[in-house]
Short mmCIF file of C-alpha atoms in Angstrom, two decimals:
data_model
loop_
_atom_site.label_atom_id
_atom_site.label_comp_id
_atom_site.label_asym_id
_atom_site.label_seq_id
_atom_site.Cartn_x
_atom_site.Cartn_y
_atom_site.Cartn_z
CA UNK E 5 65.85 88.45 100.69
CA UNK E 6 63.58 85.51 100.50
CA UNK E 7 64.20 82.24 102.39
CA UNK E 8 63.98 79.44 102.22
CA UNK E 9 61.29 76.93 105.07
CA UNK E 10 62.76 74.66 106.41
CA UNK E 11 61.57 72.96 110.56
CA UNK E 12 63.03 73.85 113.60
CA UNK E 13 65.67 70.87 114.19
CA UNK E 14 64.71 68.16 117.49
CA UNK E 15 67.38 68.26 119.77
CA UNK E 16 69.09 65.26 122.04
CA UNK E 17 68.43 65.32 125.93
CA UNK E 18 71.82 66.08 126.60
CA UNK E 19 71.21 69.27 124.07
CA UNK E 20 68.34 70.25 126.19
CA UNK E 21 70.65 69.93 129.56
CA UNK E 22 73.61 71.32 128.41
CA UNK E 23 71.18 74.05 126.82
CA UNK E 24 70.04 74.71 130.49
CA UNK E 25 72.28 73.49 132.87
CA UNK E 26 73.48 77.54 133.69
CA UNK E 27 69.77 78.14 135.17
CA UNK E 28 70.75 75.32 138.14
CA UNK E 29 73.74 78.61 139.30
CA UNK E 30 70.58 81.98 138.14
CA UNK E 31 68.16 80.15 141.28
CA UNK E 32 71.44 79.57 143.25
CA UNK E 33 71.60 83.28 143.93
CA UNK E 34 67.56 83.42 143.07
CA UNK E 35 66.67 81.28 145.89
CA UNK E 36 70.50 82.73 147.99
CA UNK E 37 68.24 85.75 147.88
CA UNK E 38 64.55 84.57 148.04
CA UNK E 39 65.60 82.34 151.44
CA UNK E 40 67.98 85.51 152.90
CA UNK E 41 66.95 88.09 152.47
CA UNK E 42 64.50 89.03 154.69
CA UNK E 43 66.99 87.32 157.65
CA UNK E 44 69.67 89.95 156.64
CA UNK E 45 66.97 92.65 156.55
CA UNK E 46 65.65 91.89 160.31
CA UNK E 47 69.50 91.78 161.49
CA UNK E 48 70.37 94.75 160.03
CA UNK E 49 67.32 96.53 162.08
CA UNK E 50 64.12 96.91 159.88
CA UNK E 51 61.46 96.54 161.28
CA UNK E 52 58.93 93.40 159.48
CA UNK E 53 56.25 95.94 158.07
CA UNK E 54 58.95 97.56 156.03
CA UNK E 55 60.33 95.05 154.72
CA UNK E 56 58.48 94.64 151.56
CA UNK E 57 59.01 98.42 150.59
CA UNK E 58 63.11 97.64 150.81
CA UNK E 59 62.16 94.06 147.61
CA UNK E 60 61.18 96.76 146.14
CA UNK E 61 65.20 97.56 144.16
CA UNK E 62 64.36 93.38 142.28
CA UNK E 63 60.49 93.43 140.81
CA UNK E 64 61.67 97.51 140.00
CA UNK E 65 65.16 96.14 138.41
CA UNK E 66 63.57 93.66 136.55
CA UNK E 67 60.89 95.79 135.16
CA UNK E 68 63.53 98.33 133.22
CA UNK E 69 66.90 95.46 132.75
CA UNK E 70 64.19 92.66 131.31
CA UNK E 71 63.27 94.62 127.94
CA UNK E 72 66.66 96.53 127.78
CA UNK E 73 68.18 92.99 127.57
CA UNK E 74 65.67 91.29 125.11
CA UNK E 75 65.34 93.93 123.02
CA UNK E 76 69.51 94.26 122.88
CA UNK E 77 69.65 90.84 122.76
CA UNK E 78 67.71 90.38 119.59
CA UNK E 79 69.84 91.87 117.72
CA UNK E 80 73.78 91.28 118.90
CA UNK E 81 75.72 88.21 116.90
CA UNK E 82 78.91 87.70 117.78
CA UNK E 83 80.79 84.93 117.92
CA UNK E 84 79.42 84.04 121.37
CA UNK E 85 75.51 83.81 120.07
CA UNK E 86 73.16 86.69 120.93
CA UNK E 87 71.73 84.99 124.32
CA UNK E 88 75.00 83.80 125.34
CA UNK E 89 77.08 86.73 126.04
CA UNK E 90 74.60 88.15 128.00
CA UNK E 91 74.64 84.82 130.01
CA UNK E 92 77.99 85.46 131.44
CA UNK E 93 78.26 89.15 131.88
CA UNK E 94 75.23 88.60 134.06
CA UNK E 95 76.71 85.83 135.75
CA UNK E 96 80.14 87.96 136.54
CA UNK E 97 78.23 91.10 137.98
CA UNK E 98 76.18 88.77 139.90
CA UNK E 99 78.79 86.62 141.12
CA UNK E 100 81.21 89.74 142.63
CA UNK E 101 77.27 90.45 144.22
CA UNK E 102 76.66 87.38 146.72
CA UNK E 103 80.62 87.97 147.66
CA UNK E 104 79.60 91.87 148.99
CA UNK E 105 75.57 91.51 150.38
CA UNK E 106 76.49 89.00 152.74
CA UNK E 107 79.00 91.63 154.57
CA UNK E 108 76.86 94.87 153.65
CA UNK E 109 77.87 96.85 157.55
CA UNK E 110 74.10 98.91 157.01
CA UNK E 111 70.41 98.15 155.70
CA UNK E 112 70.59 100.76 153.61
CA UNK E 113 74.54 98.75 151.94
CA UNK E 114 71.99 95.65 152.16
CA UNK E 115 68.66 97.40 150.71
CA UNK E 116 72.01 98.84 147.30
CA UNK E 117 73.05 94.78 147.43
CA UNK E 118 69.87 93.57 146.69
CA UNK E 119 69.12 96.28 143.66
CA UNK E 120 72.65 95.11 142.29
CA UNK E 121 72.40 91.28 142.19
CA UNK E 122 68.68 91.49 141.32
CA UNK E 123 69.95 92.97 137.72
CA UNK E 124 72.42 91.06 137.24
CA UNK E 125 70.19 87.79 137.81
CA UNK E 126 68.15 89.57 135.38
CA UNK E 127 70.86 90.27 132.59
CA UNK E 128 71.30 86.33 132.58
CA UNK E 129 68.06 85.16 133.31
CA UNK E 130 66.55 87.05 131.13
CA UNK E 131 67.72 85.75 127.25
CA UNK E 132 67.68 82.14 129.21
CA UNK E 133 63.76 82.24 128.15
CA UNK E 134 63.78 83.64 125.09
CA UNK E 135 67.18 80.85 123.79
CA UNK E 136 64.33 77.94 124.49
CA UNK E 137 61.91 80.18 122.09
CA UNK E 138 65.08 80.34 120.35
CA UNK E 139 66.33 77.07 120.28
CA UNK E 140 63.63 74.27 120.21
CA UNK E 141 60.17 73.67 118.41
CA UNK E 142 56.80 73.74 119.42
CA UNK E 143 56.83 70.06 119.93
CA UNK E 144 59.79 70.83 122.32
CA UNK E 145 59.20 74.53 123.82
CA UNK E 146 57.88 72.52 127.50
CA UNK E 147 60.50 70.04 127.59
CA UNK E 148 63.10 72.88 126.87
CA UNK E 149 60.73 74.55 129.96
CA UNK E 150 60.41 71.63 131.85
CA UNK E 151 64.15 71.21 132.19
CA UNK E 152 64.65 75.01 133.13
CA UNK E 153 62.39 74.10 136.15
CA UNK E 154 64.43 71.31 136.47
CA UNK E 155 67.82 73.35 137.65
CA UNK E 156 65.76 75.72 139.33
CA UNK E 157 64.33 73.05 141.45
CA UNK E 158 67.88 71.32 141.90
CA UNK E 159 69.82 74.82 142.51
CA UNK E 160 67.18 76.16 145.07
CA UNK E 161 66.72 72.73 147.24
CA UNK E 162 70.45 73.02 148.17
CA UNK E 163 70.92 76.86 147.69
CA UNK E 164 67.77 77.85 149.97
CA UNK E 165 68.98 74.90 153.21
CA UNK E 166 72.75 75.79 152.68
CA UNK E 167 72.58 78.37 155.78
CA UNK E 168 71.48 75.38 157.47
CA UNK E 169 74.28 72.41 156.13
CA UNK E 170 76.32 75.24 157.26
CA UNK E 171 75.68 74.61 160.70
CA UNK E 172 74.27 71.07 160.64
CA UNK E 173 76.57 69.19 158.06
CA UNK E 174 80.47 71.65 158.51
CA UNK E 175 79.70 73.49 161.82
CA UNK E 176 79.45 76.65 161.21
CA UNK E 177 77.64 78.96 163.56
CA UNK E 178 73.77 80.51 162.85
CA UNK E 179 74.01 83.19 165.45
CA UNK E 180 76.15 86.86 165.48
CA UNK E 181 75.90 89.76 167.34
CA UNK E 182 73.35 91.70 166.69
CA UNK E 183 72.86 93.66 163.27
CA UNK E 184 76.22 91.32 161.96
CA UNK E 185 74.96 88.17 159.51
CA UNK E 186 75.84 84.79 160.63
CA UNK E 187 78.46 83.22 158.88
CA UNK E 188 76.75 80.07 158.13
CA UNK E 189 74.96 82.78 155.59
CA UNK E 190 78.10 84.59 154.83
CA UNK E 191 79.48 81.78 153.59
CA UNK E 192 76.74 80.33 151.58
CA UNK E 193 76.61 83.54 149.82
CA UNK E 194 80.66 82.46 148.66
CA UNK E 195 78.81 78.81 147.70
CA UNK E 196 76.45 80.61 145.71
CA UNK E 197 78.18 82.55 143.97
CA UNK E 198 80.87 79.97 143.09
CA UNK E 199 78.08 77.73 141.60
CA UNK E 200 76.87 80.83 139.54
CA UNK E 201 79.69 81.01 137.68
CA UNK E 202 80.49 77.83 136.92
CA UNK E 203 76.93 76.47 136.02
CA UNK E 204 76.11 79.92 133.24
CA UNK E 205 80.19 79.62 131.70
CA UNK E 206 78.78 74.99 131.00
CA UNK E 207 75.72 76.64 129.42
CA UNK E 208 77.94 79.49 127.59
CA UNK E 209 80.97 76.85 126.50
CA UNK E 210 78.13 73.51 125.07
CA UNK E 211 75.32 75.41 123.70
CA UNK E 212 75.46 76.38 120.19
CA UNK E 213 73.28 78.89 118.61
CA UNK E 214 71.15 79.70 114.94
CA UNK E 215 71.99 82.45 113.21
CA UNK E 216 68.97 85.37 112.71
CA UNK E 217 68.89 83.47 108.92
CA UNK E 218 68.01 80.38 110.00
CA UNK E 219 65.96 81.61 112.92
CA UNK E 220 64.29 83.75 110.62
CA UNK E 221 63.50 79.91 108.17
CA UNK E 222 62.20 78.58 111.39
CA UNK E 223 59.25 81.20 111.17
CA UNK E 224 58.38 80.40 108.18
CA UNK E 225 58.11 76.85 108.16
CA UNK E 226 55.61 77.77 111.19
CA UNK E 227 54.46 80.45 110.02
CA UNK E 228 52.77 77.38 107.62
CA UNK E 229 51.83 74.80 109.21
CA UNK E 230 49.60 77.37 111.79
CA UNK E 231 46.56 78.63 111.32
CA UNK E 232 45.81 82.28 111.97
CA UNK E 233 49.52 82.84 112.76
CA UNK E 234 48.38 86.36 110.69
CA UNK E 235 46.68 87.14 113.67
CA UNK E 236 49.33 84.68 116.05
CA UNK E 237 52.39 85.72 115.15
CA UNK E 238 50.75 89.45 113.51
CA UNK E 239 53.66 92.06 113.92
CA UNK E 240 51.73 95.47 114.18
CA UNK E 241 53.70 98.16 111.67
CA UNK E 242 55.10 101.66 113.50
CA UNK E 243 54.15 104.64 112.13
CA UNK E 244 55.04 107.94 113.10
CA UNK E 245 50.94 109.71 112.84
CA UNK E 246 50.45 107.06 115.74
CA UNK E 247 52.90 109.14 118.00
CA UNK E 248 51.28 111.79 118.36
CA UNK E 249 47.74 109.23 121.07
CA UNK E 250 51.46 107.89 122.67
CA UNK E 251 51.58 111.10 123.91
CA UNK E 252 49.11 111.70 124.69
CA UNK E 253 47.64 109.07 126.39
CA UNK E 254 51.21 109.98 128.14
CA UNK E 255 50.31 113.40 128.37
CA UNK E 256 47.20 112.41 131.31
CA UNK E 257 48.33 109.14 132.59
CA UNK E 258 51.23 111.47 134.44
CA UNK E 259 48.93 114.54 135.33
CA UNK E 260 46.71 111.19 137.25
CA UNK E 261 50.17 109.57 138.51
CA UNK E 262 50.60 113.48 140.24
CA UNK E 263 47.75 113.55 141.11
CA UNK E 264 47.19 110.74 143.21
CA UNK E 265 51.38 111.41 144.56
CA UNK E 266 49.05 115.18 145.82
CA UNK E 267 46.93 113.01 147.22
CA UNK E 268 48.52 110.64 149.20
CA UNK E 269 50.69 112.91 150.43
CA UNK E 270 47.83 115.71 151.22
CA UNK E 271 46.13 112.87 152.59
CA UNK E 272 49.01 111.36 155.16
CA UNK E 273 48.70 108.22 153.99
CA UNK E 274 52.05 104.98 153.96
CA UNK E 275 54.50 106.25 152.05
CA UNK E 276 54.37 102.79 150.02
CA UNK E 277 51.54 104.91 148.08
CA UNK E 278 54.21 106.09 146.15
CA UNK E 279 55.55 103.23 144.48
CA UNK E 280 52.13 102.53 143.15
CA UNK E 281 51.56 106.92 142.71
CA UNK E 282 54.40 107.47 141.34
CA UNK E 283 55.26 104.60 138.80
CA UNK E 284 51.49 105.38 137.18
CA UNK E 285 53.47 109.28 136.64
CA UNK E 286 57.26 107.34 134.83
CA UNK E 287 54.84 104.72 133.05
CA UNK E 288 53.49 108.20 131.45
CA UNK E 289 56.38 109.36 130.86
CA UNK E 290 58.73 106.90 129.40
CA UNK E 291 55.02 106.69 126.93
CA UNK E 292 54.93 110.85 126.39
CA UNK E 293 59.09 110.57 125.42
CA UNK E 294 58.28 107.49 123.20
CA UNK E 295 55.64 109.40 121.35
CA UNK E 296 57.43 112.19 121.04
CA UNK E 297 60.10 110.01 119.63
CA UNK E 298 57.82 108.37 117.16
CA UNK E 299 55.95 111.45 116.47
CA UNK E 300 59.20 112.82 115.38
CA UNK E 301 59.83 109.74 113.13
CA UNK E 302 62.51 107.58 114.22
CA UNK E 303 60.21 104.96 114.76
CA UNK E 304 63.20 102.51 115.31
CA UNK E 305 64.06 103.81 118.47
CA UNK E 306 64.52 101.07 121.29
CA UNK E 307 62.55 103.36 123.10
CA UNK E 308 59.48 104.08 120.61
CA UNK E 309 60.23 99.53 120.06
CA UNK E 310 59.49 98.11 123.14
CA UNK E 311 56.14 100.67 123.65
CA UNK E 312 54.36 100.17 120.32
CA UNK E 313 55.56 96.65 120.54
CA UNK E 314 53.87 96.86 124.09
CA UNK E 315 50.83 98.21 123.29
CA UNK E 316 49.72 95.85 120.68
CA UNK E 317 50.78 92.59 122.28
CA UNK E 318 49.98 89.18 121.06
CA UNK E 319 46.73 87.80 122.28
CA UNK E 320 48.35 85.00 123.85
CA UNK E 321 49.99 87.00 125.72
CA UNK E 322 47.81 88.83 127.12
CA UNK E 323 45.38 86.77 128.48
CA UNK E 324 49.07 84.60 130.04
CA UNK E 325 49.56 88.92 131.90
CA UNK E 326 46.55 88.27 133.82
CA UNK E 327 47.30 84.29 134.50
CA UNK E 328 51.12 86.06 135.99
CA UNK E 329 49.78 88.40 137.15
CA UNK E 330 48.49 87.06 140.42
CA UNK E 331 50.42 83.78 139.95
CA UNK E 332 53.26 86.13 140.63
CA UNK E 333 52.12 88.36 143.50
CA UNK E 334 51.70 85.09 145.83
CA UNK E 335 55.08 84.13 144.91
CA UNK E 336 56.27 87.70 146.40
CA UNK E 337 53.93 87.46 149.12
CA UNK E 338 55.18 84.39 149.85
CA UNK E 339 59.21 84.99 149.56
CA UNK E 340 58.13 88.04 152.01
CA UNK E 341 56.31 87.11 154.41
CA UNK E 342 57.75 82.71 154.72
CA UNK E 343 60.75 83.55 157.60
CA UNK E 344 57.96 86.28 159.29
CA UNK E 345 55.27 83.59 159.75
CA UNK E 346 56.90 80.29 160.38
CA UNK E 347 59.39 82.43 162.82
CA UNK E 348 55.76 83.89 164.80
CA UNK E 349 52.84 81.78 163.92
CA UNK E 350 54.44 78.43 164.01
CA UNK E 351 58.14 79.23 166.24
CA UNK E 352 55.67 81.50 168.74
CA UNK E 353 58.89 84.59 168.28
CA UNK E 354 60.23 87.16 166.18
CA UNK E 355 63.16 87.49 168.18
CA UNK E 356 65.91 87.23 165.70
CA UNK E 357 68.41 87.41 167.68
CA UNK E 358 67.06 84.45 170.10
CA UNK E 359 68.17 80.91 169.07
CA UNK E 360 64.05 80.02 168.48
CA UNK E 361 63.83 82.81 165.86
CA UNK E 362 66.85 81.19 163.59
CA UNK E 363 66.52 77.45 164.33
CA UNK E 364 62.34 78.63 162.79
CA UNK E 365 63.96 80.36 159.69
CA UNK E 366 66.91 78.06 158.87
CA UNK E 367 63.99 75.34 158.55
CA UNK E 368 61.97 77.98 156.40
CA UNK E 369 65.46 77.30 154.46
CA UNK E 370 65.08 73.83 154.50
CA UNK E 371 61.41 74.30 153.60
CA UNK E 372 61.92 76.03 149.95
CA UNK E 373 64.27 73.83 149.56
CA UNK E 374 61.65 71.24 149.87
CA UNK E 375 59.68 72.73 147.50
CA UNK E 376 62.28 73.03 144.54
CA UNK E 377 63.00 69.56 145.18
CA UNK E 378 60.09 68.32 144.51
CA UNK E 379 59.16 70.83 142.72
CA UNK E 380 62.89 69.49 140.16
CA UNK E 381 61.36 66.45 140.37
CA UNK E 382 57.29 67.69 139.26
CA UNK E 383 58.73 69.21 136.95
CA UNK E 384 60.05 66.35 134.77
CA UNK E 385 56.24 65.01 134.96
CA UNK E 386 54.68 68.23 132.70
CA UNK E 387 54.92 67.48 129.61
CA UNK E 388 53.51 64.00 129.71
CA UNK E 389 50.66 65.80 131.97
CA UNK E 390 50.95 68.20 128.71
CA UNK E 391 49.45 64.97 126.64
CA UNK E 392 47.28 63.26 128.30
CA UNK E 393 45.12 66.31 128.71
CA UNK E 394 46.05 70.30 128.44
CA UNK E 395 48.90 72.51 129.38
CA UNK E 396 45.69 75.50 130.09
CA UNK E 397 44.71 72.25 132.76
CA UNK E 398 48.01 70.73 134.11
CA UNK E 399 48.06 74.55 134.71
CA UNK E 400 46.03 75.80 136.96
CA UNK E 401 45.51 72.50 139.13
CA UNK E 402 49.12 73.07 139.85
CA UNK E 403 47.92 76.73 140.10
CA UNK E 404 44.81 75.26 142.88
CA UNK E 405 47.90 72.83 144.98
CA UNK E 406 49.68 76.21 145.13
CA UNK E 407 46.66 78.29 146.36
CA UNK E 408 45.55 75.70 148.98
CA UNK E 409 48.78 75.33 150.28
CA UNK E 410 50.04 78.41 150.90
CA UNK E 411 45.93 79.37 153.15
CA UNK E 412 46.43 76.44 154.66
CA UNK E 413 50.64 77.67 156.15
CA UNK E 414 47.76 79.39 158.51
CA UNK E 415 45.69 75.48 160.02
CA UNK E 416 49.42 73.83 160.63
CA UNK E 417 50.01 75.11 163.93
CA UNK E 418 49.09 71.71 166.40
CA UNK E 419 51.06 68.52 166.34
CA UNK E 420 50.25 65.10 166.48
CA UNK E 421 51.11 62.36 169.08
CA UNK E 422 51.86 59.40 167.42
CA UNK E 423 51.71 57.49 171.02
CA UNK E 424 48.40 57.14 170.52
CA UNK E 425 48.10 54.46 168.28
CA UNK E 426 51.30 52.31 169.57
CA UNK E 427 54.22 54.82 168.11
CA UNK E 428 56.42 56.71 170.45
CA UNK E 429 57.09 59.10 168.55
CA UNK E 430 55.50 63.43 167.57
CA UNK E 431 54.97 65.14 164.43
CA UNK E 432 55.55 68.20 165.24
CA UNK E 433 53.91 71.53 164.18
CA UNK E 434 56.65 71.97 161.65
CA UNK E 435 57.32 69.44 160.27
CA UNK E 436 53.51 69.22 159.29
CA UNK E 437 54.99 72.55 157.20
CA UNK E 438 56.25 70.05 154.53
CA UNK E 439 52.64 68.99 153.69
CA UNK E 440 52.04 72.48 152.30
CA UNK E 441 55.16 72.53 150.11
CA UNK E 442 54.68 70.24 147.90
CA UNK E 443 51.42 71.69 146.85
CA UNK E 444 53.75 75.05 146.33
CA UNK E 445 56.31 72.68 145.48
CA UNK E 446 53.76 71.86 141.75
CA UNK E 447 52.26 75.27 140.74
CA UNK E 448 56.23 76.97 141.10
CA UNK E 449 57.47 74.03 138.72
CA UNK E 450 54.89 74.87 136.86
CA UNK E 451 54.80 79.83 136.56
CA UNK E 452 58.66 78.05 135.03
CA UNK E 453 57.36 76.39 131.74
CA UNK E 454 53.91 76.69 131.23
CA UNK E 455 53.06 79.53 130.42
CA UNK E 456 56.17 80.23 128.74
CA UNK E 457 55.36 77.27 127.02
CA UNK E 458 53.00 78.20 126.22
CA UNK E 459 53.23 82.06 124.97
CA UNK E 460 56.12 80.95 122.55
CA UNK E 461 54.93 79.65 120.18
CA UNK E 462 52.95 83.26 119.84
CA UNK E 463 55.97 85.10 119.24
CA UNK E 464 57.83 85.46 116.07
CA UNK E 465 61.75 84.68 116.39
CA UNK E 466 62.97 87.96 115.52
CA UNK E 467 61.13 89.27 118.52
CA UNK E 468 61.28 86.30 121.32
CA UNK E 469 64.05 88.30 122.65
CA UNK E 470 62.04 91.39 123.85
CA UNK E 471 58.96 90.21 123.91
CA UNK E 472 59.44 88.06 126.29
CA UNK E 473 61.42 90.67 128.69
CA UNK E 474 58.25 93.06 128.26
CA UNK E 475 56.15 89.71 129.59
CA UNK E 476 58.29 89.74 133.07
CA UNK E 477 55.98 93.51 133.57
CA UNK E 478 53.41 90.73 134.44
CA UNK E 479 55.76 89.74 136.56
CA UNK E 480 57.21 92.38 137.77
CA UNK E 481 53.60 94.95 137.75
CA UNK E 482 52.48 92.60 140.68
CA UNK E 483 55.27 92.35 142.81
CA UNK E 484 55.42 95.88 143.18
CA UNK E 485 52.20 96.19 144.00
CA UNK E 486 52.90 93.91 146.32
CA UNK E 487 55.72 95.22 147.67
CA UNK E 488 53.53 98.47 148.44
CA UNK E 489 50.44 97.39 149.00
CA UNK E 490 51.78 94.25 151.40
CA UNK E 491 53.45 96.53 153.80
CA UNK E 492 49.80 98.27 154.14
CA UNK E 493 48.09 94.85 154.35
CA UNK E 494 49.50 93.49 156.88
CA UNK E 495 50.11 96.60 159.05
CA UNK E 496 46.84 98.26 159.17
CA UNK E 497 44.61 94.59 158.05
CA UNK E 498 46.26 91.81 159.83
CA UNK E 499 47.26 93.57 163.32
CA UNK E 500 51.29 92.66 161.50
CA UNK E 501 50.24 88.97 161.49
CA UNK E 502 52.96 87.67 158.46
CA UNK E 503 50.96 84.47 157.77
CA UNK E 504 47.19 86.36 156.82
CA UNK E 505 49.85 87.92 154.14
CA UNK E 506 50.61 84.17 153.39
CA UNK E 507 46.46 83.49 153.40
CA UNK E 508 45.81 86.92 150.81
CA UNK E 509 49.06 84.63 148.73
CA UNK E 510 47.06 81.49 147.65
CA UNK E 511 43.61 83.17 147.63
CA UNK E 512 45.20 85.41 144.77
CA UNK E 513 46.98 81.87 142.96
CA UNK E 514 43.21 80.99 143.12
CA UNK E 515 42.79 83.50 140.43
CA UNK E 516 45.33 82.89 138.43
CA UNK E 517 43.89 79.08 138.05
CA UNK E 518 40.62 80.05 137.45
CA UNK E 519 42.39 82.97 135.00
CA UNK E 520 43.72 79.87 132.20
CA UNK E 521 39.90 79.04 131.55
CA UNK E 522 40.40 82.51 128.70
CA UNK E 523 44.41 81.76 127.79
CA UNK E 524 44.09 80.70 124.03
CA UNK E 525 46.91 77.71 123.40
CA UNK E 526 47.80 77.81 119.74
CA UNK E 527 50.83 75.03 119.22
CA UNK E 528 49.60 72.97 122.68
CA UNK E 529 51.57 69.48 120.40
CA UNK E 530 54.60 68.29 123.48
CA UNK E 531 56.13 65.15 123.80
CA UNK E 532 57.30 63.68 126.91
CA UNK E 533 60.24 64.49 128.92
CA UNK E 534 61.94 61.20 127.97
CA UNK E 535 66.10 60.84 128.22
#
């Protein structure tokens, strides 16, 4: 049945506010995880070069969960809509995990809870990206993703600083006997769980969703308005006869993965490399199964659809994938190693039971709060900056700022005595770390907004969720590589010095900035973010 094309209505500032508010809660969980999980792992006895492998749960979970949730949310329609049920279910599960995780009695329990927590966060988070694409016209999408960046930054400011606040404002201890998570961390996770659930409930019951018929009419209108719309939002039909190509490809990749795994085993290479080699074999098996099912004529099966759409991504999505790969490799390096780098390179200790280590770890929480706070502030400037220049230029500049800032942390290991100019004050090395946090905050705000705003204009509405989930591959795959390779690099190349892994992340972010040159933004027509 044909539909009458019509433009997607513009939403008010407060409507965009309400539909994005749930990200405040999601970021509470995400920021508590990022700022404290390495600390929890070290407290429970993990070696510094083993931390990346323990973090592998997060990206692997996202790799599996996000395309599945995207696929099903595209096909869901209930009284709550198609995206909002997933917001709610994920929030309930994540809140429970946040309460349990800081009470983990052993390292393996904490690693398992990280897996569950990240799966739950992904269930809530993935549909939020598609939600903006569903609800907002092209000229408001940067505004919508920037609003999400604002709530991400705001939530992370408070969540990252919570352990410090518990200690310095409420007198809750930030130290504990060996192998026990400090009370300040435990209470932070309890509060985060409550806020996660309440913020998502606000969005669920204060927002609406368009029906599938309305979305089809909106997409028809946008196709009429976009040059080369067939190329931009084209869908390559799935044909049973093409299944054999996936079968052949799957067999080849599976054999390569098995051979590489055997090489790691017989040459006695580091165990972390199994993540890459076994992952390659799994990719081959998935492609083989999808091709086998497709060859039998069952072209509407979920696995077939996901693999097919992955192999036929829009051109803009492929270009952005390179940018995302290097950006998120850098971010994962930062999240894994900032605590270890700051406590060892700036504070000069790796003893997790010492006061100095825990003071440094608390300061990392404050630094994370600072970069997220700056991201929240500058998020509202992204759309006006893009209006004056372009979304591509803004994102490239932000990534350069972030990359140089990560590298610059190495050079902050000194103090400045202002008494020489008549001011009785010393700027210490920890204080100086605030400077690179501003550049990282600029990059973080842009990473959370610009790639998605550019991507949404190239995607068909009825597959917005699935493609957003597939796009997550290029967030997850670099994290898996970082988790498998950074431990090896830190131990064998950097002499156990985590600060050099941060610098490697900075270099990756600069490569991401250079890659923006090749990205085509098909509908850069955004308006400034104003109430």
